Coordinates of N, CA and C in Angstrom, one line a residue:
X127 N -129.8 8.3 -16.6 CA -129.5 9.2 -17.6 C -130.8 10.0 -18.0
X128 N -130.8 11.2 -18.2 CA -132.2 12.3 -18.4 C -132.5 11.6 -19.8
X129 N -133.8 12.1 -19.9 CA -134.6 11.9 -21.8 C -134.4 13.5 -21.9
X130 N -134.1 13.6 -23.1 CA -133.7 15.0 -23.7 C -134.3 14.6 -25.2
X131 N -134.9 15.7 -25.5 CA -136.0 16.8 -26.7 C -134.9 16.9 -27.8
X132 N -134.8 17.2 -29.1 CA -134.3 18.0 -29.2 C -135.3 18.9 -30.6
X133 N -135.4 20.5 -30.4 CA -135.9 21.2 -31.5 C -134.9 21.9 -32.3
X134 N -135.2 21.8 -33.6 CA -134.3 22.7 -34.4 C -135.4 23.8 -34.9
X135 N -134.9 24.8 -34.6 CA -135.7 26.3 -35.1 C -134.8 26.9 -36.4
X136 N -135.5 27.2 -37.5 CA -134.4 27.5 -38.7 C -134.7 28.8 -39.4
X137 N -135.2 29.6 -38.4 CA -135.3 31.1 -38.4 C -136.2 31.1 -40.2
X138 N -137.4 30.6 -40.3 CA -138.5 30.2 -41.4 C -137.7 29.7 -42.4
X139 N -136.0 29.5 -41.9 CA -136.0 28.6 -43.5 C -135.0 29.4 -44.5
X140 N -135.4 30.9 -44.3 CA -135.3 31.9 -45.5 C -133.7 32.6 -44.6
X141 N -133.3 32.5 -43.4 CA -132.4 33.4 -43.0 C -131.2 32.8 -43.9
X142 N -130.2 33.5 -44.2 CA -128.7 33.3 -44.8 C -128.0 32.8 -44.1
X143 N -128.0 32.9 -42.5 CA -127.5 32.2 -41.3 C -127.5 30.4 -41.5
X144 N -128.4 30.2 -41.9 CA -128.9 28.6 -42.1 C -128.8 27.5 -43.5
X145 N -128.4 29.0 -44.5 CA -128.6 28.0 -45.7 C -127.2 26.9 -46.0
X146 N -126.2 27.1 -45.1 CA -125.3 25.6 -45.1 C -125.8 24.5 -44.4
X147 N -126.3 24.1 -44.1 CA -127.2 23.5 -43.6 C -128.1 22.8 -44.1
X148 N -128.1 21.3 -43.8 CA -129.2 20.4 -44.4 C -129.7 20.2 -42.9
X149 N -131.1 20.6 -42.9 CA -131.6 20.2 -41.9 C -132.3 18.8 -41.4
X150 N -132.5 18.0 -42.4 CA -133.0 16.9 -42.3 C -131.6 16.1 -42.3
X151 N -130.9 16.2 -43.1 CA -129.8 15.2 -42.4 C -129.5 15.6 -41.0
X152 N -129.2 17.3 -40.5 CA -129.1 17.2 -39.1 C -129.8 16.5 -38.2
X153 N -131.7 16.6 -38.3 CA -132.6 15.9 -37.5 C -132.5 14.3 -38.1
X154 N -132.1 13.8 -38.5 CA -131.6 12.3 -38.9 C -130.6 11.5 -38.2
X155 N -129.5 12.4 -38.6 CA -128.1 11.8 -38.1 C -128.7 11.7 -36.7
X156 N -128.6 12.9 -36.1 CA -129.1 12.8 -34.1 C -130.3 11.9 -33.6
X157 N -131.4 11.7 -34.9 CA -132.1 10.7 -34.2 C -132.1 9.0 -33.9
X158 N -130.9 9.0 -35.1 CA -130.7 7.2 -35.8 C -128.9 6.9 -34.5
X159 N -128.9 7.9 -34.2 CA -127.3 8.2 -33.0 C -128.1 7.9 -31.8
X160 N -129.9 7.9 -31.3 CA -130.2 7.9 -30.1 C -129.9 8.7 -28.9
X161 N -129.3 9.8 -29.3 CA -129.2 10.7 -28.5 C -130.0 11.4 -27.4
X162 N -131.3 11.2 -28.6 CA -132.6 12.1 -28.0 C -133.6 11.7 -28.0
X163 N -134.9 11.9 -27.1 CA -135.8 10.7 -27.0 C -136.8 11.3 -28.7
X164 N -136.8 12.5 -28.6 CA -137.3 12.9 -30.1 C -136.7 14.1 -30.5
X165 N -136.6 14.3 -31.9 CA -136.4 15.4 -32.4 C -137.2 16.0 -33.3
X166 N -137.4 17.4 -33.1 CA -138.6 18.0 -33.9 C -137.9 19.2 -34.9
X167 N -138.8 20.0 -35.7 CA -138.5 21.0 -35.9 C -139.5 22.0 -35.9
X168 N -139.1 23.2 -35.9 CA -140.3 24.4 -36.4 C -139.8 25.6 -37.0
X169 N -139.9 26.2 -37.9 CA -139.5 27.2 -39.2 C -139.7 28.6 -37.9
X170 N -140.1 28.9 -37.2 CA -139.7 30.3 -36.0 C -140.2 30.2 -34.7
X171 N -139.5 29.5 -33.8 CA -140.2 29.0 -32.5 C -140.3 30.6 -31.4
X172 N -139.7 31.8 -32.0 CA -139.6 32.9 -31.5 C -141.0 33.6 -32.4
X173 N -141.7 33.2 -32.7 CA -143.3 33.5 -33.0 C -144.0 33.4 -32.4
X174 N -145.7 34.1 -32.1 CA -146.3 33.6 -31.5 C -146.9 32.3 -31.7
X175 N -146.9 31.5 -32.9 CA -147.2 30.0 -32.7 C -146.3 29.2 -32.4
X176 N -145.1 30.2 -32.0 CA -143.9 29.0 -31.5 C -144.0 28.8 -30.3
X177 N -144.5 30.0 -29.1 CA -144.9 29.5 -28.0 C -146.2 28.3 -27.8
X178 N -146.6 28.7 -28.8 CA -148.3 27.3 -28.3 C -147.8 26.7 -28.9
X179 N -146.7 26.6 -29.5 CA -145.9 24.9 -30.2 C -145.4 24.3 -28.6
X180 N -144.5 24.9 -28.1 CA -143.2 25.1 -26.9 C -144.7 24.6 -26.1
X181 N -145.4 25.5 -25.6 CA -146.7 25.1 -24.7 C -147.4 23.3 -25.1
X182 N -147.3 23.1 -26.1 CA -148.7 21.8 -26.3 C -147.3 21.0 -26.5
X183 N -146.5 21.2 -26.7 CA -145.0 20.1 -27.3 C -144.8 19.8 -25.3
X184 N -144.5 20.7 -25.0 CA -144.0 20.3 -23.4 C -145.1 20.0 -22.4
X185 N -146.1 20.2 -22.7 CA -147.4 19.4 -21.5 C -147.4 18.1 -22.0
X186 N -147.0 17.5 -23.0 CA -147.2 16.0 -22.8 C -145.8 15.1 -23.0
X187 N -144.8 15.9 -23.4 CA -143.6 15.9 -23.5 C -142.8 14.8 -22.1
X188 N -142.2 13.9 -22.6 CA -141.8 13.1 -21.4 C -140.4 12.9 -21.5
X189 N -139.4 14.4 -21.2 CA -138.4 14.9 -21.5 C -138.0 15.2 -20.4
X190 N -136.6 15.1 -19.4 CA -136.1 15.9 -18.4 C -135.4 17.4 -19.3
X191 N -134.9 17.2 -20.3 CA -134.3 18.3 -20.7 C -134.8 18.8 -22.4
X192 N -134.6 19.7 -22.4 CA -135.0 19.8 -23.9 C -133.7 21.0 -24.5
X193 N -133.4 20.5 -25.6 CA -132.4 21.4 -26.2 C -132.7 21.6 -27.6
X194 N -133.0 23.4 -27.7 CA -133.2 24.2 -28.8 C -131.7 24.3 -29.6
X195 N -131.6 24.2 -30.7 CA -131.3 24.4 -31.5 C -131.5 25.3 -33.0
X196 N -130.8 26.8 -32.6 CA -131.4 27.5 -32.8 C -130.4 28.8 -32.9
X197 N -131.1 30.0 -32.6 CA -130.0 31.5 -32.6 C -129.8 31.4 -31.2
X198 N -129.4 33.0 -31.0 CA -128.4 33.0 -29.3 C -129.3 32.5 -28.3
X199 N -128.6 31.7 -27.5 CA -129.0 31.0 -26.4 C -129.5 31.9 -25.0
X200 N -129.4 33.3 -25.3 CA -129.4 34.0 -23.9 C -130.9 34.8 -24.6
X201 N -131.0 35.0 -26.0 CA -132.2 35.5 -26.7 C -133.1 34.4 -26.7
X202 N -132.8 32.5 -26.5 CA -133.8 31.9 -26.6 C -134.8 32.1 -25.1
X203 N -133.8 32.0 -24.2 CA -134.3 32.2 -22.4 C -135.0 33.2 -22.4
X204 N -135.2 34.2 -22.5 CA -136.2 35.2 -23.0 C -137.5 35.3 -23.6
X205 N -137.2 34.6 -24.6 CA -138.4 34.4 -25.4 C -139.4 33.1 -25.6
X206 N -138.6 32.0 -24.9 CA -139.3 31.0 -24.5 C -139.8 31.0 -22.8
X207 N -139.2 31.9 -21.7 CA -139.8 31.7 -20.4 C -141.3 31.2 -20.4
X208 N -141.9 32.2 -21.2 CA -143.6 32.5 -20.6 C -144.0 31.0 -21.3
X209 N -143.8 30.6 -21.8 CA -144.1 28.8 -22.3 C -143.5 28.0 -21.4
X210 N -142.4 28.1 -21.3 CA -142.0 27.4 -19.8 C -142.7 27.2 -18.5
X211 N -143.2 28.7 -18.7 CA -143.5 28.9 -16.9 C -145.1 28.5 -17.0
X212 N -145.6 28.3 -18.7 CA -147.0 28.4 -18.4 C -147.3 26.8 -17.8
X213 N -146.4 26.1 -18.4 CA -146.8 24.4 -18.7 C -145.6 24.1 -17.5
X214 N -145.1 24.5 -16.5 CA -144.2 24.1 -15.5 C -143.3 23.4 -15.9
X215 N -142.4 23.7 -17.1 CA -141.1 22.9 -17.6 C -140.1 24.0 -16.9
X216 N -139.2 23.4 -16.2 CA -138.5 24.5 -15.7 C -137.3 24.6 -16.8
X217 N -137.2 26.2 -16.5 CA -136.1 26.8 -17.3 C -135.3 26.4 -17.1
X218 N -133.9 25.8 -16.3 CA -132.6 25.5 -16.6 C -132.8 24.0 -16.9
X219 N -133.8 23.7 -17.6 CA -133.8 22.2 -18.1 C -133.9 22.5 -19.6
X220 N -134.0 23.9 -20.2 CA -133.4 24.1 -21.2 C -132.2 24.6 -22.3
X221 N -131.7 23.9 -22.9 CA -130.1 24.0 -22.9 C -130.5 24.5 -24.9
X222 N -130.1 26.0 -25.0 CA -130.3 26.5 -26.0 C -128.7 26.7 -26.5
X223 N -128.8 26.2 -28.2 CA -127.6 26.0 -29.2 C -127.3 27.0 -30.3
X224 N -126.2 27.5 -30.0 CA -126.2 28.7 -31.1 C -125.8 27.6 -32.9
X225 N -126.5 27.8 -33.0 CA -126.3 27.2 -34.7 C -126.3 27.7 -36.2
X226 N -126.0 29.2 -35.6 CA -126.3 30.1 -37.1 C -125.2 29.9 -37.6
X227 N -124.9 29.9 -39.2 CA -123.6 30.7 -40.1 C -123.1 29.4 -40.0
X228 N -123.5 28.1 -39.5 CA -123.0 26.7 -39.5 C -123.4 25.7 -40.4
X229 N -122.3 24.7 -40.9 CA -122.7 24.0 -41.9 C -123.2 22.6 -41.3
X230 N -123.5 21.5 -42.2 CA -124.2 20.5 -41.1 C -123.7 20.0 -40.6
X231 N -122.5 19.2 -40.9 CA -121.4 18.9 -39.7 C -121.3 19.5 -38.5
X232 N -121.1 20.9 -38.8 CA -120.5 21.5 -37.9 C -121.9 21.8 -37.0
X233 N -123.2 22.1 -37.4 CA -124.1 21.8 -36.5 C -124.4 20.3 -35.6
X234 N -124.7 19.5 -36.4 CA -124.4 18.2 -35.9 C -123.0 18.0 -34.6
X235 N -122.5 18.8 -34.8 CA -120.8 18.4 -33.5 C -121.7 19.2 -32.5
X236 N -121.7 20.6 -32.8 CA -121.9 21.7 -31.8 C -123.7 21.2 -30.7
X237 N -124.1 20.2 -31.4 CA -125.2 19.5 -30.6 C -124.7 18.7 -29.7
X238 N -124.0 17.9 -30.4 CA -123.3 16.9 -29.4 C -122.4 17.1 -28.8
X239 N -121.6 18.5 -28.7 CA -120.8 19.4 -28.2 C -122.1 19.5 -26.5
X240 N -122.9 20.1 -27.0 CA -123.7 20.9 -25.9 C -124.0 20.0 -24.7
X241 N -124.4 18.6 -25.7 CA -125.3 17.3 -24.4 C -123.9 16.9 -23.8
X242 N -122.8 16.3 -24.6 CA -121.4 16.4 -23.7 C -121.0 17.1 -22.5
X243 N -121.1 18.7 -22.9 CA -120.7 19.5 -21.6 C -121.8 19.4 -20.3
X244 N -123.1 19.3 -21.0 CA -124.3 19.0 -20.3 C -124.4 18.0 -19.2
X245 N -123.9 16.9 -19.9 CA -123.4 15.5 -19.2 C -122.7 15.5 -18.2
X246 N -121.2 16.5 -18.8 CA -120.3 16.7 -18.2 C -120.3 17.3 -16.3
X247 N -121.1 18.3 -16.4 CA -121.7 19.5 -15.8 C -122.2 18.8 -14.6
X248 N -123.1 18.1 -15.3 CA -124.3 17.4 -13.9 C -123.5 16.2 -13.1
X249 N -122.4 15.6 -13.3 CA -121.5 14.8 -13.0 C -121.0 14.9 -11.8

């Protein structure tokens, strides 16, 4: 079975997208479940100190996969490559979660939604 990351990015906190949402019960529930070998967070990982987060988090990082949790998943691949490619974490070992406009349940499922299909996938 892979070790899998997981980050929650919460667009600084302040977006309207996020305010259903308890984020500490979401990074709680998923960590005390063992799902993931750690769970972090950071208030805008699409900044430039989100990449030298993404960069110094994944050089010592002892994760086969990492899954953001976060806005669209096709905008995270984009904006996280050049962190990827600087520190050799390959890109399809990251599995980005759309989580906007979601309350914490419903975030909480759609995580365990993602590593399910993920599971599922590599089978």
């Amino acid at each position: 079975m892979s070790k899998k990351g997981l980050l929650l990015c919460v667009c600084q906190g302040t977006c309207p997208s996020f305010q259903e949402m308890d984020t500490f019960e979401v990074l709680n529930t998923l960590r005390r479940e063992g799902i993931f070998e750690w769970v972090g967070l950071h208030p805008q990982l699409c900044a430039d100190d989100g990449d030298r987060y993404l960069r110094e988090l994944l050089r010592g990082a002892q994760i086969d996969e990492l899954y953001v949790a976060a806005c669209d998943p096709t905008m995270q691949k984009k904006m996280y490559r050049d962190a990827f490619d600087d520190v050799g974490f390959p890109r399809d070992k990251h599995i980005g979660i759309e989580i906007r406009n979601m309350n914490t349940e419903q975030v909480i499922d759609e995580i365990k939604k993602a590593v399910s299909q993920r599971e599922e996938s590599q089978k």
